[in-house]
Structures are given as C-alpha cells and as structure tokens.
XYZ file of C-alpha atoms in Angstrom:
485
model
C 23.626 -25.703 58.087
C 23.257 -29.081 59.908
C 21.484 -28.646 63.391
C 23.606 -29.135 67.264
C 22.696 -32.468 68.403
C 23.161 -31.669 72.111
C 22.081 -33.309 75.629
C 21.425 -30.514 77.902
C 22.212 -30.713 82.087
C 19.293 -30.726 84.672
C 20.314 -27.412 85.356
C 19.999 -26.388 81.670
C 16.860 -27.839 81.492
C 15.590 -26.069 84.741
C 17.205 -22.870 83.233
C 14.942 -23.091 80.045
C 12.204 -24.583 81.538
C 11.971 -21.198 84.104
C 12.752 -18.866 81.077
C 9.875 -20.605 78.809
C 6.964 -20.266 82.205
C 8.237 -16.506 81.854
C 7.964 -15.868 78.362
C 11.446 -14.442 78.333
C 12.882 -13.047 74.814
C 16.530 -13.361 73.430
C 17.374 -10.131 75.114
C 16.634 -11.567 78.801
C 17.858 -15.525 78.363
C 21.487 -14.255 78.081
C 22.091 -17.206 80.738
C 21.010 -19.399 79.558
C 22.578 -19.427 75.690
C 25.512 -19.143 77.644
C 25.101 -22.330 79.638
C 24.437 -23.523 76.230
C 27.697 -22.901 74.354
C 29.797 -24.029 77.145
C 28.122 -26.363 79.274
C 26.031 -27.764 76.315
C 28.745 -28.459 73.607
C 31.424 -29.457 76.345
C 28.818 -32.493 76.905
C 27.832 -33.207 73.660
C 32.051 -33.897 73.064
C 32.996 -30.982 70.890
C 34.758 -29.200 73.462
C 34.841 -25.821 72.205
C 35.491 -27.432 68.222
C 33.344 -26.687 67.237
C 32.565 -23.386 66.003
C 28.695 -23.765 64.934
C 28.170 -24.079 68.633
C 29.152 -20.656 69.675
C 25.783 -18.112 70.123
C 26.826 -15.505 68.662
C 24.159 -11.880 68.050
C 22.011 -11.798 65.784
C 21.338 -15.629 65.689
C 18.051 -17.195 66.570
C 17.062 -20.662 68.367
C 14.886 -22.870 67.748
C 14.211 -25.879 69.148
C 11.601 -29.020 69.737
C 11.451 -32.094 72.664
C 11.998 -35.189 71.080
C 13.366 -38.156 73.565
C 14.658 -36.114 75.689
C 17.661 -34.612 73.748
C 17.243 -31.026 72.705
C 17.983 -29.942 68.909
C 19.028 -26.420 68.221
C 19.039 -24.689 64.886
C 21.733 -21.869 64.404
C 20.858 -19.069 61.616
C 24.127 -16.684 61.084
C 22.704 -13.449 59.934
C 25.813 -12.990 58.325
C 25.037 -14.698 55.445
C 20.928 -14.209 55.331
C 20.142 -16.392 51.785
C 22.429 -19.335 51.898
C 22.063 -19.643 55.479
C 18.426 -19.301 54.850
C 18.194 -21.854 53.395
C 20.212 -24.202 54.823
C 18.295 -23.378 57.492
C 15.053 -23.699 55.668
C 15.671 -27.217 54.566
C 16.744 -29.030 57.499
C 13.780 -27.899 59.608
C 11.898 -28.754 56.802
C 13.393 -32.052 57.058
C 12.580 -32.734 60.877
C 8.844 -31.416 60.170
C 8.747 -34.472 58.025
C 10.520 -37.036 60.262
C 10.153 -36.048 63.654
C 6.484 -36.542 63.559
C 6.075 -39.491 60.638
C 2.662 -40.489 62.557
C 2.007 -36.129 60.654
C 3.289 -36.468 57.295
C 1.520 -40.388 57.113
C -1.699 -38.053 57.509
C -1.062 -35.791 55.324
C -0.200 -37.769 52.340
C -3.173 -39.628 53.030
C -5.293 -37.407 53.154
C -3.633 -35.448 49.612
C -4.436 -38.818 48.508
C -8.163 -39.148 49.273
C -8.480 -35.425 47.989
C -6.706 -35.814 45.125
C -8.386 -38.793 43.998
C -11.682 -36.942 44.851
C -10.689 -34.143 42.255
C -9.849 -37.273 39.832
C -13.401 -37.907 39.909
C -15.382 -34.734 39.786
C -12.765 -33.763 36.966
C -12.668 -36.530 35.631
C -16.453 -36.240 34.837
C -16.300 -33.773 32.976
C -13.980 -34.367 30.899
C -15.757 -37.793 29.988
C -18.449 -35.903 29.252
C -17.004 -33.400 27.351
C -15.164 -36.060 25.280
C -18.719 -37.979 25.171
C -20.491 -34.503 23.576
C -16.977 -34.168 21.408
C -17.376 -37.823 19.859
C -21.117 -37.540 19.325
C -20.895 -36.741 15.881
C -19.241 -40.460 15.132
C -21.540 -42.486 17.682
C -23.918 -40.676 16.437
C -24.168 -39.220 13.060
C -26.429 -36.687 11.652
C -27.796 -37.864 8.682
C -29.172 -35.504 6.139
C -31.527 -36.962 3.354
C -33.612 -35.519 0.628
C -37.091 -36.512 0.131
C -40.079 -36.016 -1.225
C -42.012 -33.169 -0.341
C -44.795 -34.807 1.671
C -41.521 -36.818 3.418
C -43.376 -39.782 2.158
C -40.243 -40.671 -0.025
C -36.640 -41.490 0.188
C -35.582 -43.270 -3.737
C -37.391 -42.839 -7.431
C -37.150 -38.902 -6.648
C -36.536 -36.516 -9.058
C -33.820 -34.171 -7.413
C -32.391 -31.198 -9.741
C -28.168 -31.028 -10.106
C -28.303 -27.879 -8.733
C -30.266 -28.478 -5.300
C -27.623 -31.422 -5.543
C -24.524 -29.212 -5.868
C -25.835 -26.788 -3.142
C -26.469 -30.069 -0.711
C -23.278 -31.378 -1.588
C -21.488 -28.087 -1.184
C -22.986 -27.751 1.955
C -21.384 -28.920 5.735
C -21.421 -32.510 5.125
C -19.871 -35.380 4.072
C -20.292 -38.807 2.932
C -22.100 -37.612 0.679
C -24.341 -40.879 -1.433
C -26.480 -40.317 -4.504
C -27.341 -42.438 -7.222
C -29.735 -41.800 -10.189
C -31.549 -45.194 -13.175
C -31.103 -45.476 -16.479
C -32.053 -47.966 -18.883
C -30.236 -50.061 -21.268
C -31.032 -52.058 -24.598
C -29.025 -55.182 -25.456
C -31.684 -56.659 -27.574
C -32.276 -54.922 -31.083
C -35.547 -55.546 -30.645
C -35.831 -54.219 -27.492
C -34.109 -51.111 -29.218
C -36.571 -50.660 -32.161
C -39.855 -50.891 -29.999
C -41.955 -48.360 -30.482
C -42.746 -46.953 -28.164
C -39.711 -47.259 -26.028
C -41.240 -49.529 -23.303
C -37.869 -49.807 -20.343
C -35.348 -52.057 -21.712
C -33.881 -54.783 -21.080
C -31.206 -53.598 -19.176
C -31.318 -51.933 -15.399
C -29.067 -49.486 -15.270
C -27.443 -47.778 -11.674
C -25.644 -44.872 -11.973
C -24.113 -44.279 -8.539
C -20.757 -42.462 -6.907
C -20.462 -45.358 -3.745
C -22.133 -48.638 -3.778
C -23.450 -47.332 0.489
C -26.172 -45.139 -2.102
C -28.301 -48.326 -3.037
C -29.337 -50.201 -0.059
C -30.185 -53.076 -1.881
C -26.569 -54.078 -3.011
C -23.835 -55.605 -0.991
C -20.212 -53.248 -1.247
C -18.093 -56.370 -0.365
C -19.740 -58.283 -3.509
C -18.017 -55.210 -5.887
C -14.623 -57.028 -7.273
C -12.801 -54.575 -9.549
C -10.727 -55.712 -11.850
C -6.486 -53.975 -12.514
C -5.865 -50.908 -11.019
C -9.781 -50.355 -10.984
C -11.460 -50.321 -6.664
C -14.658 -48.327 -5.560
C -12.979 -44.847 -6.358
C -13.900 -45.503 -10.134
C -17.754 -44.159 -9.161
C -16.558 -41.229 -7.966
C -15.291 -40.388 -11.640
C -16.370 -39.636 -14.699
C -15.045 -42.612 -16.694
C -17.644 -45.138 -19.091
C -16.974 -48.044 -16.583
C -18.854 -49.871 -15.261
C -19.111 -53.018 -12.862
C -21.744 -55.517 -14.267
C -23.570 -58.064 -12.489
C -22.463 -61.994 -13.216
C -25.470 -63.016 -15.046
C -25.881 -60.661 -17.093
C -21.789 -60.429 -17.555
C -22.722 -64.585 -18.494
C -25.454 -63.991 -20.447
C -23.819 -61.782 -22.584
C -19.924 -63.318 -22.376
C -18.606 -60.404 -20.702
C -15.063 -60.369 -18.549
C -13.445 -57.648 -16.823
C -11.388 -55.494 -19.479
C -14.178 -55.995 -22.745
C -15.180 -53.157 -24.411
C -19.254 -53.110 -25.318
C -21.531 -50.417 -26.839
C -24.737 -49.914 -25.369
C -27.861 -47.259 -25.582
C -28.977 -45.382 -22.682
C -32.187 -44.019 -21.924
C -32.347 -41.103 -18.473
C -36.096 -41.855 -17.053
C -38.501 -39.407 -16.378
C -40.539 -39.236 -13.083
C -43.384 -37.666 -12.524
C -47.305 -37.619 -11.329
C -48.423 -37.365 -14.497
C -45.772 -38.783 -16.642
C -43.689 -41.092 -17.041
C -41.108 -41.208 -19.956
C -37.675 -42.706 -21.400
C -35.546 -40.448 -23.271
C -32.766 -41.863 -25.615
C -29.123 -40.350 -24.726
C -27.500 -42.103 -27.627
C -25.122 -45.653 -27.990
C -21.711 -45.862 -26.003
C -18.723 -47.852 -25.285
C -18.165 -49.138 -21.529
C -15.563 -50.539 -20.403
C -16.265 -53.633 -17.894
C -14.347 -52.683 -14.951
C -15.497 -55.367 -12.754
C -18.161 -57.897 -11.203
C -20.840 -57.689 -8.980
C -21.965 -61.240 -8.016
C -24.228 -59.977 -4.660
C -27.882 -59.769 -4.363
C -29.232 -56.566 -5.769
C -31.931 -55.562 -8.978
C -29.143 -53.763 -11.000
C -27.644 -54.991 -14.004
C -25.017 -52.548 -14.817
C -23.336 -49.944 -12.767
C -21.850 -46.922 -13.521
C -20.393 -43.527 -12.057
C -23.234 -41.387 -12.153
C -21.171 -38.248 -12.970
C -20.802 -39.929 -16.090
C -24.782 -40.319 -16.998
C -24.813 -36.718 -15.391
C -22.611 -35.269 -18.226
C -23.490 -37.625 -21.046
C -27.918 -36.915 -20.436
C -26.882 -32.989 -20.705
C -24.582 -33.041 -24.341
C -27.694 -35.050 -25.156
C -30.012 -32.161 -24.790
C -31.529 -33.843 -21.826
C -32.809 -33.151 -18.478
C -30.977 -35.158 -14.906
C -32.097 -36.195 -12.131
C -31.349 -37.591 -9.099
C -33.185 -40.396 -7.805
C -31.652 -40.578 -4.156
C -29.400 -38.066 -2.378
C -28.241 -38.383 1.570
C -25.369 -37.184 3.710
C -23.984 -37.180 6.918
C -23.372 -33.404 8.806
C -19.689 -32.545 9.732
C -20.852 -30.567 12.805
C -24.600 -31.867 14.435
C -23.573 -29.106 17.099
C -24.464 -26.556 14.004
C -27.544 -28.097 13.672
C -29.941 -24.956 13.832
C -27.525 -23.125 11.422
C -27.521 -26.181 8.331
C -31.443 -25.834 8.901
C -31.477 -22.040 8.318
C -29.650 -22.659 5.000
C -31.899 -25.005 3.531
C -34.373 -22.463 2.188
C -30.990 -20.913 0.452
C -30.215 -23.781 -1.202
C -34.000 -24.333 -2.693
C -34.900 -27.375 0.210
C -37.851 -27.148 2.552
C -39.375 -28.960 5.504
C -41.396 -32.007 4.552
C -45.391 -31.125 4.637
C -47.753 -34.163 5.183
C -50.507 -33.865 2.685
C -48.721 -32.606 0.041
C -49.369 -34.073 -3.709
C -46.200 -34.547 -5.187
C -44.305 -37.201 -4.167
C -42.009 -37.560 -6.654
C -39.990 -33.919 -6.465
C -37.485 -34.145 -4.120
C -37.077 -30.716 -2.809
C -37.768 -31.596 0.568
C -34.847 -32.702 3.110
C -35.579 -34.547 5.915
C -32.940 -34.697 8.955
C -32.995 -37.833 11.949
C -31.634 -36.166 14.358
C -33.801 -37.423 17.220
C -31.422 -39.592 19.471
C -28.509 -37.060 18.584
C -30.591 -33.931 20.320
C -31.792 -35.869 23.113
C -28.316 -37.615 24.018
C -26.815 -33.889 23.200
C -29.576 -32.117 25.563
C -28.202 -34.863 28.665
C -24.182 -34.473 28.259
C -24.988 -30.506 28.436
C -27.483 -30.714 31.397
C -24.778 -32.621 32.552
C -21.654 -29.926 31.858
C -23.842 -27.247 33.198
C -24.248 -28.550 36.462
C -20.671 -29.915 37.202
C -19.224 -26.696 35.791
C -21.927 -24.744 38.308
C -20.682 -26.817 41.410
C -16.633 -26.227 40.143
C -16.187 -23.633 42.593
C -18.039 -25.080 45.554
C -16.251 -27.443 44.767
C -12.732 -26.139 44.908
C -13.733 -24.073 47.955
C -14.474 -27.280 49.938
C -11.454 -28.782 48.909
C -9.481 -25.734 49.928
C -11.588 -26.501 53.424
C -10.412 -29.459 54.056
C -6.821 -29.198 53.587
C -7.559 -26.347 56.087
C -8.690 -28.527 58.387
C -6.632 -31.596 58.299
C -3.489 -29.123 58.492
C -5.045 -27.388 61.187
C -5.881 -29.953 63.105
C -2.601 -32.132 62.240
C -0.009 -28.857 63.030
C -2.350 -28.049 66.573
C 0.074 -30.102 68.359
C 3.059 -27.816 67.478
C 1.609 -24.590 68.700
C 3.224 -24.603 71.518
C 6.919 -24.742 69.924
C 5.803 -21.426 67.721
C 4.968 -20.017 71.190
C 8.676 -21.108 72.365
C 10.099 -19.745 68.608
C 7.944 -16.749 69.192
C 8.966 -16.087 72.784
C 12.865 -16.554 71.724
C 12.249 -13.606 68.703
C 11.435 -15.336 65.706
C 9.429 -13.600 63.300
C 5.869 -15.285 63.185
C 6.666 -15.647 59.045
C 10.088 -17.659 59.431
C 8.822 -19.402 61.974
C 5.642 -20.616 59.482
C 7.866 -21.201 56.446
C 8.646 -24.669 58.013
C 5.584 -25.707 58.435
C 4.448 -24.489 55.468
C 6.588 -25.833 52.661
C 6.887 -29.246 54.914
C 2.357 -29.669 54.779
C 2.875 -28.654 51.159
C 6.024 -31.262 50.592
C 3.820 -33.928 52.117
C 0.750 -33.151 49.800
C 2.883 -33.272 46.808
C 4.601 -36.413 47.933
C 0.409 -37.508 48.621
C -0.376 -36.538 44.877
C 2.830 -38.507 43.086
C 0.649 -41.498 45.470
C -2.210 -41.042 43.900
C -0.707 -40.165 40.034
C -0.823 -43.796 39.304
C -4.592 -44.707 40.694
C -5.505 -41.551 38.156
C -3.528 -42.775 35.075
C -4.713 -47.089 35.728
C -7.834 -47.393 37.731
C -9.853 -43.919 36.203
C -7.551 -43.919 32.975
C -7.262 -39.770 33.092
C -4.791 -39.194 30.255
C -0.918 -37.489 31.499
C -1.584 -34.507 30.695
C -5.040 -34.212 32.556
C -3.861 -35.939 35.340
C -0.990 -33.159 35.760
C -3.156 -30.483 35.758
C -5.256 -32.249 38.267
C -2.304 -32.704 40.904
C -1.281 -29.106 40.135
C -4.606 -27.620 40.420
C -4.497 -29.208 43.523
C -1.266 -28.185 44.985
C -2.218 -24.806 44.883
C -5.481 -25.344 46.567
C -3.083 -27.206 48.637
C -1.177 -23.581 49.233
C -3.964 -21.655 49.693
C -5.442 -24.133 52.700
C -2.213 -24.514 54.426
C -1.400 -20.882 54.789
C -5.467 -20.288 56.045
C -4.505 -22.744 59.039
C -1.133 -21.802 59.428
C -3.117 -18.472 59.524
C -5.556 -19.368 62.010
C -2.544 -21.414 64.037
C -0.406 -18.279 64.599
C -3.267 -16.585 65.918
C -2.002 -16.671 69.780
C -0.210 -14.790 72.406
C 3.261 -16.624 73.471
C 3.019 -15.794 76.745
C -0.495 -16.963 77.945
C 0.113 -19.812 75.612
C 3.603 -21.182 77.415
C 1.477 -20.008 80.869
C -1.017 -21.591 80.615
C -1.482 -24.772 82.567
C -2.687 -28.238 80.950
C-alpha cells in the first residue's frame, strides 16, 4: 500500500507531541488519529475521497519526520498477507532512501568485508590449487638405480621388475637397452665377438636417452614416435649410418643382433639371430647410437632366441605424489630395495631412487599454510559477524526513537525490526554486487567461488544484522521517549 503524505496542522503536531511524551498506545491516541483522518486528509487535498487515509480499527501506524513532513503507513489487517508485503516493501524502500548516508555506509562496509573475505578465502583456494598442481609443477621422478645408488644407466634390470614398476602408479615410463649389430662380414665371423660395428639402442621413447635430441627424429610415411612403443621390426637410422650403407626411409635390410650382458665378473655378447628391419626414419642429431629400434621388439626376439633380456635404464613419474609413502611401502613387493651405499654390485638394477626432496619441502609448506588458514577460519567468520553487528548497530542507532514510537503505538517489535533487517540486508547485498567485479578482475577468483563468497558473507550479514537489531530493540519505549537530551 502506498504511503499517505500528509502535512499536519499545528494542533495535530502539538497533540502528537503530547502523546509521544506520555508514551501513549493506540487506545490513548483516539483524538490524534481522528484528527489525522479528518483534518490531515483534508489538508492533503483528498477531502474524504481517500479511503486509505481513514483510520480504522486494527490498523497499525508507523511514521517518521523528514523536512517537517509526516509520512504515514497503514496496514489493514483484513488482508494480512498482501497488505503486509506491500507495507514491508514500502518500508524497506523508505529505509534505504530516507537517509542515503546510512545506506552508503552499509554499502561501503559490505564491500570492504566482502573484499576481506575474498582475500582470505582466495588465499585458501590459491594454496589448495598450488598443492593440487604441485604434481605437474614439481613431478616426482622414480628411477631404477644400482644397489649402491651410484648408477642409473648400464644396468641389468630384470623384466619382472620392469613389468611390476610399469604397472604401478606411474606414468611417462621410459626404458632403454643397448644391443650390438654387425654389418661387415669379418665382424660377424670374428671369434670371439668383440662388440660389432653398430650400436643398437632399444627404446620406448627417444626421451629415454639423455644424449639424443627428440626433435631430430624424422619419420617417413605413416610412422611417428609411437613406433617405439610397438613391437614392429622397424628402426630409425642415424644419418651417418644411412649414408654409409646407402639406405633411405622405406628400405629394408638384414642385420645380425647381439645382446650385451653386464656384470661384475662377466661381460658378454650373445647372438639373437639375424633379422630383417625396415627403415622408418632418419636421425640427424647428436648421440652415440647408430640405430634406434622398439625395445619391446628386442625383448621378444631375445626371449624367442632363448637368451636373457634385461633393461639398461628405467624411470617414470609418480601419478599422485601425495601417496608417496604408500608407493615407497610397495616397492618391496615389486622386488626393489632402497639404495645402500657401500654395496659392491654396481650393475644390478635392484634399487629405486625417488627424487622427492623438493616436492616434500614445497608440499609441506603449502599444507602448513592451509592448516593455519583453516584453523582461523571460524574465528575469521566470527570477526566478520562481529563487524557487521557493530556497523549495523551504530548506523541504525539513530532509529531507536522511531522504533520506540512505533512500539508505543502498538506495533510489535518483531514487525518493527523486519523493515530495518531487510533494508540493511538489501544494502549489504548491493555492496556484494559492487565488490563482485573486484573479486573477478583484480583478485582473479572464479565466478563460482565469487558467488560462494558472496553467499557466505550474506549469511554472516544475516546473523550480524539480527544481533544488532536484538541489541537495538532492548529498550523501554516510555523511558526512551520521555528522556530529555
């Protein structure tokens, strides 16, 4: 219902002032209300045609002074729901617009508190995001080393250990081995065999070798780097060997291959047969290898020839470094040990080295920060609620006399506080909206997180505003109205 704007007469003002001083309730204000309904309505120019200005039994009256104008609201209890809603919305609008400075203070306070919450909760999210992305930024590498921990290549790594580790919680597993080949007939017929004239590198990815450039591999046809993960008899030749043998991509050749046995007491070469190999590409970068073939193919032809196959190097990256302790605990079941200095065996790849020092240090610092932030989270929300309570109390303190007058006229305190509550909450919500671009553009908080922060602040604002109004409504209407400043 729209408010009636009535300019009262001097007599009406005197009567109303007398009623306020006496702290009279609705029953004692018959003359004042009657004067308002008749003389006041006539002065407003409604001359009996304004039914809304007629004071009827069961109506509540709330008013406020501004520029010597009396603003009156009537709530008809015959239509409690619709009338109350209209009345409440009108009051809320009135609260927001009557004293713009109060509304501006609520907006500024809300924007500042939302910004504080965004900074605090944004710090928690930033630390959590850094912890989640730590595995990508600081990958934990796992390498098979000798029992003494002094070697990472030139080892004898049993295929069973390779299979167990590759099936574990690892990705980007890189493996290599070295074979020998014999192009020249005199090299093939030499007794004993002294290592041949061609170095054959078995790999599952060019990155398994630290002395080669992966970008220098040039493939032909449908072949690409994935050929090293298969078991086809194909190879990538070094440019020098291809030129010396007159080979080009797409050509085929036959080459006897020999496996190399490493050990403390023995070093030997064992033939695994002569095999036809197709040239799938050319390598024109640095490196000591003459030929690069799929390591799985070498393993299959070696086992088929009845010889022992072994990997020369093996490494990988842990999938979830946060489960580092569980991974280390399972190494024993895979057949691995922790490196132990002083071990004589420098060739057996039976130990695992985990490069986790930097990850553990960084993750520990991030987790410590998160624990500190989470431990102060509830006190932080309590401080926010306390600040909302204090600010709302100080801003609405000037409305206590208005509340006392409304109470003296018979209006329940709960209804009297409703307009103040929703008005303050609406102002704080507008402050959140003003702070939203700052959270998005300056702080860089995602939309979903920004909306969550605004929602949490509004919950705190509800509690703080309710507490402030509870403190404001603890007054005696008669004592407050008769108090002389």
